[in-house]
């Protein structure tokens, strides 16, 4: 099946005028818990101005994933560490956003949530090339400070330069370059205040990949939010991601030690070369009752090459390296049977236009088996006429060694990142 797709630049479809005005969207974040919105939600100003068909939105998300996979692959392949703002394409269309406030008095921003990034950056007033209006005005904040070239943080950013005594830096991502001043100001997350939070205040951006309101990286690198809030949150957070199909959904991002306890756990693995990525040990995959035949090398964690499996909030559909994906897909097709013919939709190669019985899929991690409910395995068109296995092979132009457990497979689960105890926890939780 071929569906025509017009590649309109994603950002141009978005309108800042909408969203966040309805009472539901304005409701306050409490304690250390932030609401999490899908970019397509009623509460998101980034949702497409024109309604997209189901097929169009799936293909958009797939195109975005392609960019995300390229970004993640560049992360594992490269050796240098770029602690602030190492993002490339992804920030142009984040999947989930949270509300944060910066400055005194506080200015509200909708930041993209990204678990595998340490970036902290915000487009500032006067930014040349950022989308308008810029979300943050330093001049209106009494607590805003520029960081000097002599500050230790200035050594942790890519390409630092001095303009006067102020520390600036620049970087390339996707088709864009960004120049930012390294600054600090008070960050407010729900009811928590983080004085002197260090981030990049974007002054200049080129190309179309610029982040609209900034990024909240939840990676664990040196200048990350976790590193800067060590006393407050102890490098611990969890989220529940709402489904993109539900309309009025909000999930939650819970920061700090007050976390649910009834979870299954698997160890978090650390790659010294890519310290911000959250690796886990995926040992096998079961389709129905059968453990499918995957060569161990396709799943093995290898810090030298970056191979292994990560949890990611920014990728939409789970990606498996070729031998793993083929084994899962073949068994899935065998279980569904030949009565209904297999068709394709964009990057999905296992779709059906008749009704099918979906076999359960179990990810077997060290110490933890996670059996996915049907809603995390397949996507259905709104009209119910097409059903696709919502996973794909790692794109071959990326040459990736990385398996990515993506947000579609995590939706309606509580996922806990417990860095001090080096473990990741999961429990089913309906938050759509
Ligand atoms: C921070 O630096 C920018 C650019 O160098 C400058 O325009 C601004 O006045 C400085 N702000 C403060 C509060 O020092
Ligand atoms: C970024 O900074 C480096 C080092 O200061 C400089 O050589 C380069 O021209 C800058 N690039 C851009 C695009 O501003
Ligand atoms: C979403 O909220 C709006 C307004 O609050 C309401 O009219 C609508 O029925 C809700 N939709 C769903 C699917 O719950
Ligand atoms: C996961 O499932 C496998 C096979 O069904 C079983 O042998 C193993 O004990 C389970 N592991 C846990 C931690 O429950």
Short mmCIF file of C-alpha atoms and ligand atoms in Angstrom, two decimals:
data_model
loop_
_atom_site.label_atom_id
_atom_site.label_comp_id
_atom_site.label_asym_id
_atom_site.label_seq_id
_atom_site.Cartn_x
_atom_site.Cartn_y
_atom_site.Cartn_z
CA UNK A 1 0.00 0.00 0.00
CA UNK A 2 1.37 3.38 -0.99
CA UNK A 3 0.30 6.52 0.76
CA UNK A 4 1.26 9.84 -0.78
CA UNK A 5 3.23 12.03 1.57
CA UNK A 6 3.98 15.69 1.17
CA UNK A 7 7.15 16.57 3.04
CA UNK A 8 6.12 19.98 4.28
CA UNK A 9 8.69 21.22 6.81
CA UNK A 10 7.24 20.09 10.12
CA UNK A 11 7.68 23.36 11.98
CA UNK A 12 5.84 25.44 9.44
CA UNK A 13 2.66 23.59 10.25
CA UNK A 14 2.80 24.64 13.86
CA UNK A 15 1.15 27.64 15.34
CA UNK A 16 2.11 29.21 18.64
CA UNK A 17 -1.25 30.89 19.06
CA UNK A 18 -3.07 27.80 20.29
CA UNK A 19 -2.98 25.60 23.32
CA UNK A 20 -2.25 26.13 27.00
CA UNK A 21 -5.21 28.45 27.26
CA UNK A 22 -7.90 25.97 28.23
CA UNK A 23 -8.32 25.50 31.99
CA UNK A 24 -7.25 21.86 31.76
CA UNK A 25 -3.99 22.74 30.05
CA UNK A 26 -3.31 25.54 32.52
CA UNK A 27 -3.75 23.39 35.61
CA UNK A 28 -0.74 23.63 37.84
CA UNK A 29 2.08 21.22 38.30
CA UNK A 30 2.40 20.07 41.92
CA UNK A 31 5.32 19.26 44.20
CA UNK A 32 8.06 17.75 42.06
CA UNK A 33 5.73 16.36 39.42
CA UNK A 34 5.33 17.92 35.98
CA UNK A 35 2.61 17.16 33.49
CA UNK A 36 3.88 15.60 30.28
CA UNK A 37 2.13 16.48 27.04
CA UNK A 38 2.38 14.80 23.69
CA UNK A 39 3.21 17.35 20.96
CA UNK A 40 -0.02 16.42 19.20
CA UNK A 41 -2.11 16.98 22.34
CA UNK A 42 -4.80 19.64 22.78
CA UNK A 43 -2.49 21.38 25.24
CA UNK A 44 0.48 21.59 22.88
CA UNK A 45 1.14 24.78 20.93
CA UNK A 46 3.30 22.65 18.61
CA UNK A 47 0.47 20.49 17.38
CA UNK A 48 -0.20 20.69 13.66
CA UNK A 49 -2.40 23.64 12.78
CA UNK A 50 -4.20 21.51 10.23
CA UNK A 51 -5.59 18.16 11.26
CA UNK A 52 -3.50 15.36 9.80
CA UNK A 53 -4.87 12.03 8.70
CA UNK A 54 -3.81 9.02 10.73
CA UNK A 55 -1.51 7.88 7.94
CA UNK A 56 0.07 11.31 7.66
CA UNK A 57 0.78 11.51 11.37
CA UNK A 58 2.30 8.01 11.41
CA UNK A 59 4.53 8.88 8.47
CA UNK A 60 5.54 12.18 10.12
CA UNK A 61 6.51 10.33 13.28
CA UNK A 62 8.49 7.80 11.23
CA UNK A 63 10.37 10.57 9.42
CA UNK A 64 11.16 12.16 12.76
CA UNK A 65 12.41 8.80 14.08
CA UNK A 66 14.79 8.55 11.13
CA UNK A 67 16.41 11.82 12.23
CA UNK A 68 16.38 10.68 15.85
CA UNK A 69 18.13 7.40 14.96
CA UNK A 70 20.79 9.32 13.06
CA UNK A 71 21.30 11.51 16.08
CA UNK A 72 21.53 8.56 18.51
CA UNK A 73 23.91 6.74 16.17
CA UNK A 74 26.14 9.80 15.98
CA UNK A 75 26.15 9.83 19.77
CA UNK A 76 27.35 6.26 20.11
CA UNK A 77 29.85 6.52 17.26
CA UNK A 78 31.52 9.76 18.22
CA UNK A 79 34.11 9.78 20.94
CA UNK A 80 34.11 13.33 22.15
CA UNK A 81 31.67 14.35 24.84
CA UNK A 82 29.54 17.44 24.24
CA UNK A 83 27.96 18.07 27.62
CA UNK A 84 25.61 20.95 26.85
CA UNK A 85 23.34 20.87 23.86
CA UNK A 86 24.65 17.86 22.02
CA UNK A 87 21.30 17.51 20.24
CA UNK A 88 21.02 17.44 16.48
CA UNK A 89 17.78 17.05 14.55
CA UNK A 90 15.54 15.89 17.33
CA UNK A 91 14.69 19.17 18.97
CA UNK A 92 12.81 20.36 15.94
CA UNK A 93 9.89 18.13 16.81
CA UNK A 94 10.05 16.63 20.27
CA UNK A 95 7.51 13.95 21.12
CA UNK A 96 6.83 15.01 24.70
CA UNK A 97 6.98 18.41 26.32
CA UNK A 98 6.89 19.67 29.90
CA UNK A 99 6.27 23.13 31.31
CA UNK A 100 9.14 24.86 33.10
CA UNK A 101 9.75 28.41 34.26
CA UNK A 102 12.95 30.39 34.05
CA UNK A 103 13.85 33.70 35.66
CA UNK A 104 12.49 36.08 38.31
CA UNK A 105 9.61 36.73 37.88
CA UNK A 106 9.20 33.33 36.17
CA UNK A 107 8.71 33.09 32.41
CA UNK A 108 6.94 29.94 31.21
CA UNK A 109 8.47 27.69 28.55
CA UNK A 110 7.49 24.36 27.05
CA UNK A 111 10.64 22.30 26.97
CA UNK A 112 11.20 19.13 25.00
CA UNK A 113 11.85 16.19 27.28
CA UNK A 114 14.76 14.02 26.19
CA UNK A 115 16.18 11.23 28.32
CA UNK A 116 19.34 10.68 26.33
CA UNK A 117 20.58 14.24 26.13
CA UNK A 118 22.26 16.56 28.61
CA UNK A 119 21.28 19.66 26.70
CA UNK A 120 19.93 22.71 28.45
CA UNK A 121 19.20 25.47 25.99
CA UNK A 122 16.61 28.13 25.41
CA UNK A 123 16.11 30.65 22.56
CA UNK A 124 16.60 34.12 24.05
CA UNK A 125 15.24 37.54 23.05
CA UNK A 126 17.00 38.96 20.03
CA UNK A 127 17.97 35.51 18.76
CA UNK A 128 18.62 35.77 15.05
CA UNK A 129 17.06 32.83 13.22
CA UNK A 130 14.95 31.44 16.08
CA UNK A 131 11.20 31.10 15.68
CA UNK A 132 9.24 34.08 16.87
CA UNK A 133 8.31 34.99 19.56
CA UNK A 134 11.36 33.84 21.49
CA UNK A 135 10.28 32.24 24.75
CA UNK A 136 12.76 33.82 27.19
CA UNK A 137 13.75 37.43 27.82
CA UNK A 138 16.91 37.76 29.99
CA UNK A 139 16.32 41.51 30.44
CA UNK A 140 13.05 40.80 32.28
CA UNK A 141 14.71 38.57 34.85
CA UNK A 142 16.42 40.01 37.93
CA UNK A 143 18.27 36.75 38.63
CA UNK A 144 19.79 36.32 35.15
CA UNK A 145 23.61 36.20 34.96
CA UNK A 146 26.11 35.65 32.17
CA UNK A 147 28.82 33.13 32.98
CA UNK A 148 32.37 34.36 32.50
CA UNK A 149 35.07 32.72 30.43
CA UNK A 150 36.87 31.85 33.63
CA UNK A 151 33.97 29.83 35.04
CA UNK A 152 34.55 26.06 35.25
CA UNK A 153 31.33 25.41 33.28
CA UNK A 154 32.81 27.26 30.30
CA UNK A 155 35.26 24.36 29.87
CA UNK A 156 32.41 21.88 29.55
CA UNK A 157 30.69 23.36 26.51
CA UNK A 158 31.66 22.72 22.87
CA UNK A 159 33.71 25.41 21.05
CA UNK A 160 33.81 27.95 23.91
CA UNK A 161 34.74 31.52 22.99
CA UNK A 162 34.93 34.81 24.89
CA UNK A 163 32.92 37.82 23.84
CA UNK A 164 34.05 40.44 26.30
CA UNK A 165 34.31 38.39 29.46
CA UNK A 166 31.16 36.35 28.71
CA UNK A 167 31.38 32.68 27.76
CA UNK A 168 29.77 31.75 24.44
CA UNK A 169 29.73 28.52 22.52
CA UNK A 170 28.45 27.15 19.28
CA UNK A 171 27.55 23.81 17.81
CA UNK A 172 26.10 22.20 14.74
CA UNK A 173 23.02 20.02 14.76
CA UNK A 174 21.14 18.67 11.80
CA UNK A 175 21.06 21.36 9.16
CA UNK A 176 21.51 24.10 11.76
CA UNK A 177 24.23 25.85 13.69
CA UNK A 178 23.52 27.45 17.01
CA UNK A 179 25.49 30.09 18.90
CA UNK A 180 24.61 30.61 22.55
CA UNK A 181 25.82 32.43 25.64
CA UNK A 182 26.43 30.29 28.68
CA UNK A 183 24.20 31.75 31.37
CA UNK A 184 22.51 30.98 34.65
CA UNK A 185 19.15 31.80 36.11
CA UNK A 186 16.55 30.34 38.44
CA UNK A 187 14.75 27.34 36.97
CA UNK A 188 11.35 26.44 38.41
CA UNK A 189 10.05 22.91 37.89
CA UNK A 190 6.57 22.40 39.37
CA UNK A 191 6.99 23.77 42.93
CA UNK A 192 10.78 23.33 43.00
CA UNK A 193 13.22 26.17 42.50
CA UNK A 194 16.70 25.56 41.14
CA UNK A 195 18.68 28.80 41.60
CA UNK A 196 21.69 29.36 39.36
CA UNK A 197 20.74 26.76 36.78
CA UNK A 198 23.33 26.79 33.96
CA UNK A 199 22.08 26.67 30.39
CA UNK A 200 22.68 27.97 26.89
CA UNK A 201 20.88 31.18 25.93
CA UNK A 202 20.60 30.90 22.14
CA UNK A 203 21.61 34.09 20.29
CA UNK A 204 21.77 32.88 16.75
CA UNK A 205 20.51 29.90 14.82
CA UNK A 206 20.64 28.95 11.16
CA UNK A 207 18.75 26.28 9.27
CA UNK A 208 15.40 24.74 10.10
CA UNK A 209 16.34 22.40 12.94
CA UNK A 210 16.19 24.95 15.75
CA UNK A 211 14.36 24.04 18.96
CA UNK A 212 11.32 26.25 19.47
CA UNK A 213 11.28 26.73 23.23
CA UNK A 214 14.28 24.74 24.39
CA UNK A 215 15.19 21.34 25.69
CA UNK A 216 15.09 19.63 29.06
CA UNK A 217 17.76 16.96 28.83
CA UNK A 218 17.45 14.20 31.41
CA UNK A 219 20.76 12.58 30.55
CA UNK A 220 23.29 12.08 33.33
CA UNK A 221 26.32 13.94 31.93
CA UNK A 222 28.31 16.73 33.67
CA UNK A 223 26.15 19.83 32.96
CA UNK A 224 22.82 17.99 32.80
CA UNK A 225 19.78 18.84 34.89
CA UNK A 226 20.46 15.72 36.98
CA UNK A 227 24.03 16.82 37.67
CA UNK A 228 22.86 20.32 38.60
CA UNK A 229 20.05 19.17 40.90
CA UNK A 230 21.94 16.41 42.68
CA UNK A 231 20.90 17.67 46.15
CA UNK A 232 17.26 18.05 45.21
CA UNK A 233 16.49 15.04 43.04
CA UNK A 234 19.39 12.63 43.72
CA UNK A 235 19.55 11.72 40.01
CA UNK A 236 16.19 9.98 40.20
CA UNK A 237 13.14 10.52 38.02
CA UNK A 238 10.27 8.62 36.47
CA UNK A 239 7.69 9.30 33.82
CA UNK A 240 4.47 7.95 32.44
CA UNK A 241 4.01 8.81 28.77
CA UNK A 242 0.48 9.21 27.47
CA UNK A 243 -0.56 7.70 24.18
CA UNK A 244 -0.58 10.00 21.18
CA UNK A 245 -3.97 8.64 20.18
CA UNK A 246 -5.82 9.79 23.29
CA UNK A 247 -6.82 13.42 22.91
CA UNK A 248 -6.93 15.00 26.35
CA UNK A 249 -4.07 13.16 27.85
CA UNK A 250 -1.34 14.20 30.19
CA UNK A 251 1.29 11.97 31.63
CA UNK A 252 3.71 12.94 34.35
CA UNK A 253 7.39 13.46 35.00
CA UNK A 254 8.18 12.88 38.65
CA UNK A 255 11.52 14.17 39.88
CA UNK A 256 13.31 13.02 43.02
CA UNK A 257 13.16 10.18 45.49
CA UNK A 258 9.37 10.07 46.06
CA UNK A 259 8.73 7.25 43.61
CA UNK A 260 6.45 4.23 43.37
CA UNK A 261 8.02 1.08 44.74
CA UNK A 262 6.08 -1.72 43.08
CA UNK A 263 8.16 -2.00 39.95
CA UNK A 264 10.24 -4.61 38.20
CA UNK A 265 13.89 -3.66 37.87
CA UNK A 266 16.78 -4.27 35.51
CA UNK A 267 20.32 -2.89 35.96
CA UNK A 268 21.28 0.31 34.13
CA UNK A 269 24.53 -0.10 32.26
CA UNK A 270 27.00 2.70 31.83
CA UNK A 271 28.99 3.35 28.70
CA UNK A 272 31.93 5.55 29.76
CA UNK A 273 32.14 6.97 26.25
CA UNK A 274 28.49 7.89 26.20
CA UNK A 275 27.73 8.49 29.83
CA UNK A 276 24.39 10.17 29.24
CA UNK A 277 22.74 7.22 27.46
CA UNK A 278 20.58 4.85 29.50
CA UNK A 279 21.68 1.37 28.45
CA UNK A 280 20.03 -1.81 29.71
CA UNK A 281 20.73 -5.47 29.04
CA UNK A 282 18.12 -6.89 26.67
CA UNK A 283 18.83 -10.61 26.60
CA UNK A 284 16.00 -12.06 24.51
CA UNK A 285 12.61 -11.35 22.96
CA UNK A 286 9.57 -13.58 23.13
CA UNK A 287 6.73 -13.51 20.60
CA UNK A 288 3.77 -15.44 21.96
CA UNK A 289 5.44 -18.19 23.99
CA UNK A 290 8.40 -18.54 21.72
CA UNK A 291 11.80 -17.01 22.41
CA UNK A 292 12.85 -15.94 18.93
CA UNK A 293 16.23 -16.83 17.54
CA UNK A 294 18.47 -13.77 17.76
CA UNK A 295 22.27 -13.99 17.48
CA UNK A 296 23.59 -12.87 20.92
CA UNK A 297 25.86 -10.27 19.26
CA UNK A 298 22.78 -8.39 18.01
CA UNK A 299 21.76 -7.64 21.59
CA UNK A 300 25.10 -7.58 23.43
CA UNK A 301 26.25 -4.43 25.23
CA UNK A 302 29.60 -3.26 23.90
CA UNK A 303 30.94 0.04 25.31
CA UNK A 304 33.64 0.17 22.62
CA UNK A 305 31.24 0.20 19.66
CA UNK A 306 28.24 1.63 21.52
CA UNK A 307 26.20 -1.49 20.70
CA UNK A 308 23.40 -2.55 23.00
CA UNK A 309 19.93 -1.42 23.99
CA UNK A 310 18.79 1.94 25.33
CA UNK A 311 15.51 3.30 26.65
CA UNK A 312 14.63 6.53 24.87
CA UNK A 313 11.79 9.01 25.30
CA UNK A 314 12.49 10.79 22.01
CA UNK A 315 12.16 7.92 19.52
CA UNK A 316 8.56 6.96 18.78
CA UNK A 317 8.73 3.40 17.42
CA UNK A 318 11.10 0.74 18.78
CA UNK A 319 14.03 0.02 16.50
CA UNK A 320 15.89 -3.27 16.50
CA UNK A 321 19.04 -4.16 14.62
CA UNK A 322 18.40 -6.25 11.53
CA UNK A 323 18.81 -9.83 12.84
CA UNK A 324 16.72 -9.07 15.93
CA UNK A 325 13.97 -7.29 14.04
CA UNK A 326 13.74 -9.99 11.37
CA UNK A 327 13.39 -12.72 13.98
CA UNK A 328 10.63 -10.83 15.84
CA UNK A 329 8.78 -9.89 12.68
CA UNK A 330 8.91 -13.37 11.18
CA UNK A 331 7.51 -14.98 14.31
CA UNK A 332 4.86 -12.24 14.58
CA UNK A 333 3.79 -12.91 10.99
CA UNK A 334 3.81 -16.66 11.56
CA UNK A 335 1.56 -16.26 14.62
CA UNK A 336 -0.87 -13.96 12.83
CA UNK A 337 -1.09 -16.49 10.00
CA UNK A 338 -1.48 -16.20 6.29
CA UNK A 339 -5.22 -15.74 6.18
CA UNK A 340 -4.76 -11.95 6.13
CA UNK A 341 -2.18 -10.65 3.62
CA UNK A 342 0.76 -8.56 4.85
CA UNK A 343 1.04 -5.02 3.58
CA UNK A 344 3.29 -2.04 4.37
CA UNK A 345 2.88 1.54 5.58
CA UNK A 346 5.91 3.79 5.18
CA UNK A 347 8.67 2.16 7.25
CA UNK A 348 6.37 -0.49 8.73
CA UNK A 349 6.65 -3.77 6.86
CA UNK A 350 4.10 -5.80 8.81
CA UNK A 351 0.64 -4.32 8.42
CA UNK A 352 -2.76 -5.94 7.92
CA UNK A 353 -5.96 -4.56 6.52
CA UNK A 354 -8.17 -7.26 8.05
CA UNK A 355 -8.66 -7.97 11.75
CA UNK A 356 -5.89 -9.99 13.38
CA UNK A 357 -5.12 -11.59 16.74
CA UNK A 358 -2.01 -9.83 18.06
CA UNK A 359 0.45 -12.17 19.82
CA UNK A 360 2.01 -10.75 23.03
CA UNK A 361 5.61 -9.61 22.82
CA UNK A 362 7.91 -9.89 25.84
CA UNK A 363 11.17 -8.02 26.18
CA UNK A 364 13.41 -10.10 28.44
CA UNK A 365 15.90 -7.91 30.27
CA UNK A 366 18.35 -9.01 32.97
CA UNK A 367 16.11 -9.67 35.96
CA UNK A 368 12.93 -8.31 34.37
CA UNK A 369 10.48 -9.56 31.76
CA UNK A 370 8.15 -6.94 30.29
CA UNK A 371 5.16 -8.31 28.38
CA UNK A 372 3.64 -5.57 26.27
CA UNK A 373 -0.12 -5.11 26.05
CA UNK A 374 -1.55 -5.00 22.52
CA UNK A 375 -1.68 -1.18 22.55
CA UNK A 376 2.10 -1.06 22.89
CA UNK A 377 2.67 -3.58 20.10
CA UNK A 378 0.53 -2.43 17.21
CA UNK A 379 -1.02 0.79 15.99
CA UNK A 380 -4.48 0.89 14.49
CA UNK A 381 -5.74 3.50 12.07
CA UNK A 382 -8.57 5.62 13.45
CA UNK A 383 -10.96 3.95 11.07
CA UNK A 384 -9.66 0.58 12.29
CA UNK A 385 -8.92 -0.52 8.75
CA UNK A 386 -5.18 -1.01 9.11
CA UNK A 387 -3.05 -2.49 11.91
CA UNK A 388 0.76 -2.37 11.92
CA UNK A 389 3.43 -3.93 14.09
CA UNK A 390 4.76 -0.66 15.56
CA UNK A 391 8.45 -1.50 15.41
CA UNK A 392 11.01 -1.30 12.68
CA UNK A 393 14.49 -2.27 11.70
CA UNK A 394 17.28 0.22 12.42
CA UNK A 395 17.51 2.28 9.22
CA UNK A 396 20.24 0.91 6.98
CA UNK A 397 21.64 4.32 6.09
CA UNK A 398 22.47 4.79 9.76
CA UNK A 399 24.57 1.64 10.16
CA UNK A 400 23.50 1.53 13.76
CA UNK A 401 24.38 -1.03 16.37
CA UNK A 402 21.79 0.33 18.76
CA UNK A 403 18.45 -1.17 19.78
CA UNK A 404 16.07 1.52 21.00
CA UNK A 405 13.09 0.84 23.26
CA UNK A 406 10.97 3.77 22.12
CA UNK A 407 8.11 5.77 23.59
CA UNK A 408 5.26 3.98 21.82
CA UNK A 409 6.34 0.80 23.62
CA UNK A 410 6.65 2.69 26.96
CA UNK A 411 3.30 4.50 26.87
CA UNK A 412 1.03 3.82 29.83
CA UNK A 413 3.90 2.46 31.89
CA UNK A 414 5.76 4.11 34.76
CA UNK A 415 9.46 4.07 33.85
CA UNK A 416 11.83 4.87 36.71
CA UNK A 417 15.44 5.93 36.18
CA UNK A 418 17.19 5.23 39.47
CA UNK A 419 20.75 6.36 38.74
CA UNK A 420 22.17 6.06 42.32
CA UNK A 421 21.13 2.40 42.44
CA UNK A 422 21.98 1.87 38.76
CA UNK A 423 18.62 0.43 37.85
CA UNK A 424 15.63 1.07 35.63
CA UNK A 425 12.16 0.10 36.85
CA UNK A 426 8.90 -0.48 35.00
CA UNK A 427 5.29 -0.95 36.03
CA UNK A 428 2.06 -0.69 34.09
CA UNK A 429 0.27 2.64 34.77
CA UNK A 430 -2.60 4.07 32.77
CA UNK A 431 -1.88 7.75 32.24
CA UNK A 432 -3.55 8.42 28.91
C1 LIG B 1 24.90 39.14 29.05
O1 LIG B 1 25.63 39.12 27.84
C2 LIG B 1 24.94 39.71 26.73
C3 LIG B 1 25.76 39.48 25.47
O2 LIG B 1 27.11 39.58 25.72
C4 LIG B 1 24.68 41.17 27.02
O3 LIG B 1 23.99 41.75 25.95
C5 LIG B 1 23.85 41.28 28.31
O4 LIG B 1 23.68 42.65 28.66
C6 LIG B 1 24.54 40.56 29.45
N1 LIG B 1 23.60 40.52 30.58
C7 LIG B 1 23.99 40.70 31.84
C8 LIG B 1 22.90 40.66 32.87
O5 LIG B 1 25.14 40.89 32.15
C1 LIG B 2 32.12 28.21 16.30
O1 LIG B 2 33.22 28.45 17.15
C2 LIG B 2 34.47 28.13 16.57
C3 LIG B 2 35.53 28.27 17.64
O2 LIG B 2 35.45 29.48 18.29
C4 LIG B 2 34.70 29.02 15.36
O3 LIG B 2 35.92 28.71 14.77
C5 LIG B 2 33.58 28.79 14.36
O4 LIG B 2 33.70 29.64 13.27
C6 LIG B 2 32.22 28.99 15.00
N1 LIG B 2 31.20 28.55 14.07
C7 LIG B 2 30.08 29.20 13.89
C8 LIG B 2 29.13 28.60 12.92
O5 LIG B 2 29.81 30.24 14.47
C1 LIG B 3 -11.40 16.54 25.56
O1 LIG B 3 -11.73 17.72 26.28
C2 LIG B 3 -12.72 18.50 25.65
C3 LIG B 3 -12.87 19.81 26.41
O2 LIG B 3 -12.55 19.64 27.76
C4 LIG B 3 -14.02 17.70 25.58
O3 LIG B 3 -15.02 18.44 24.94
C5 LIG B 3 -13.76 16.41 24.79
O4 LIG B 3 -14.90 15.61 24.79
C6 LIG B 3 -12.60 15.63 25.39
N1 LIG B 3 -12.27 14.54 24.51
C7 LIG B 3 -11.97 13.33 24.96
C8 LIG B 3 -11.64 12.29 23.92
O5 LIG B 3 -11.97 13.03 26.15
C1 LIG B 4 11.61 -14.33 32.25
O1 LIG B 4 11.02 -15.33 31.46
C2 LIG B 4 11.84 -16.46 31.28
C3 LIG B 4 11.23 -17.37 30.24
O2 LIG B 4 9.83 -17.37 30.30
C4 LIG B 4 12.03 -17.14 32.62
O3 LIG B 4 12.85 -18.28 32.49
C5 LIG B 4 12.68 -16.15 33.57
O4 LIG B 4 12.81 -16.71 34.86
C6 LIG B 4 11.88 -14.88 33.66
N1 LIG B 4 12.65 -13.91 34.40
C7 LIG B 4 12.13 -13.21 35.42
C8 LIG B 4 13.03 -12.26 36.11
O5 LIG B 4 10.96 -13.34 35.77
#
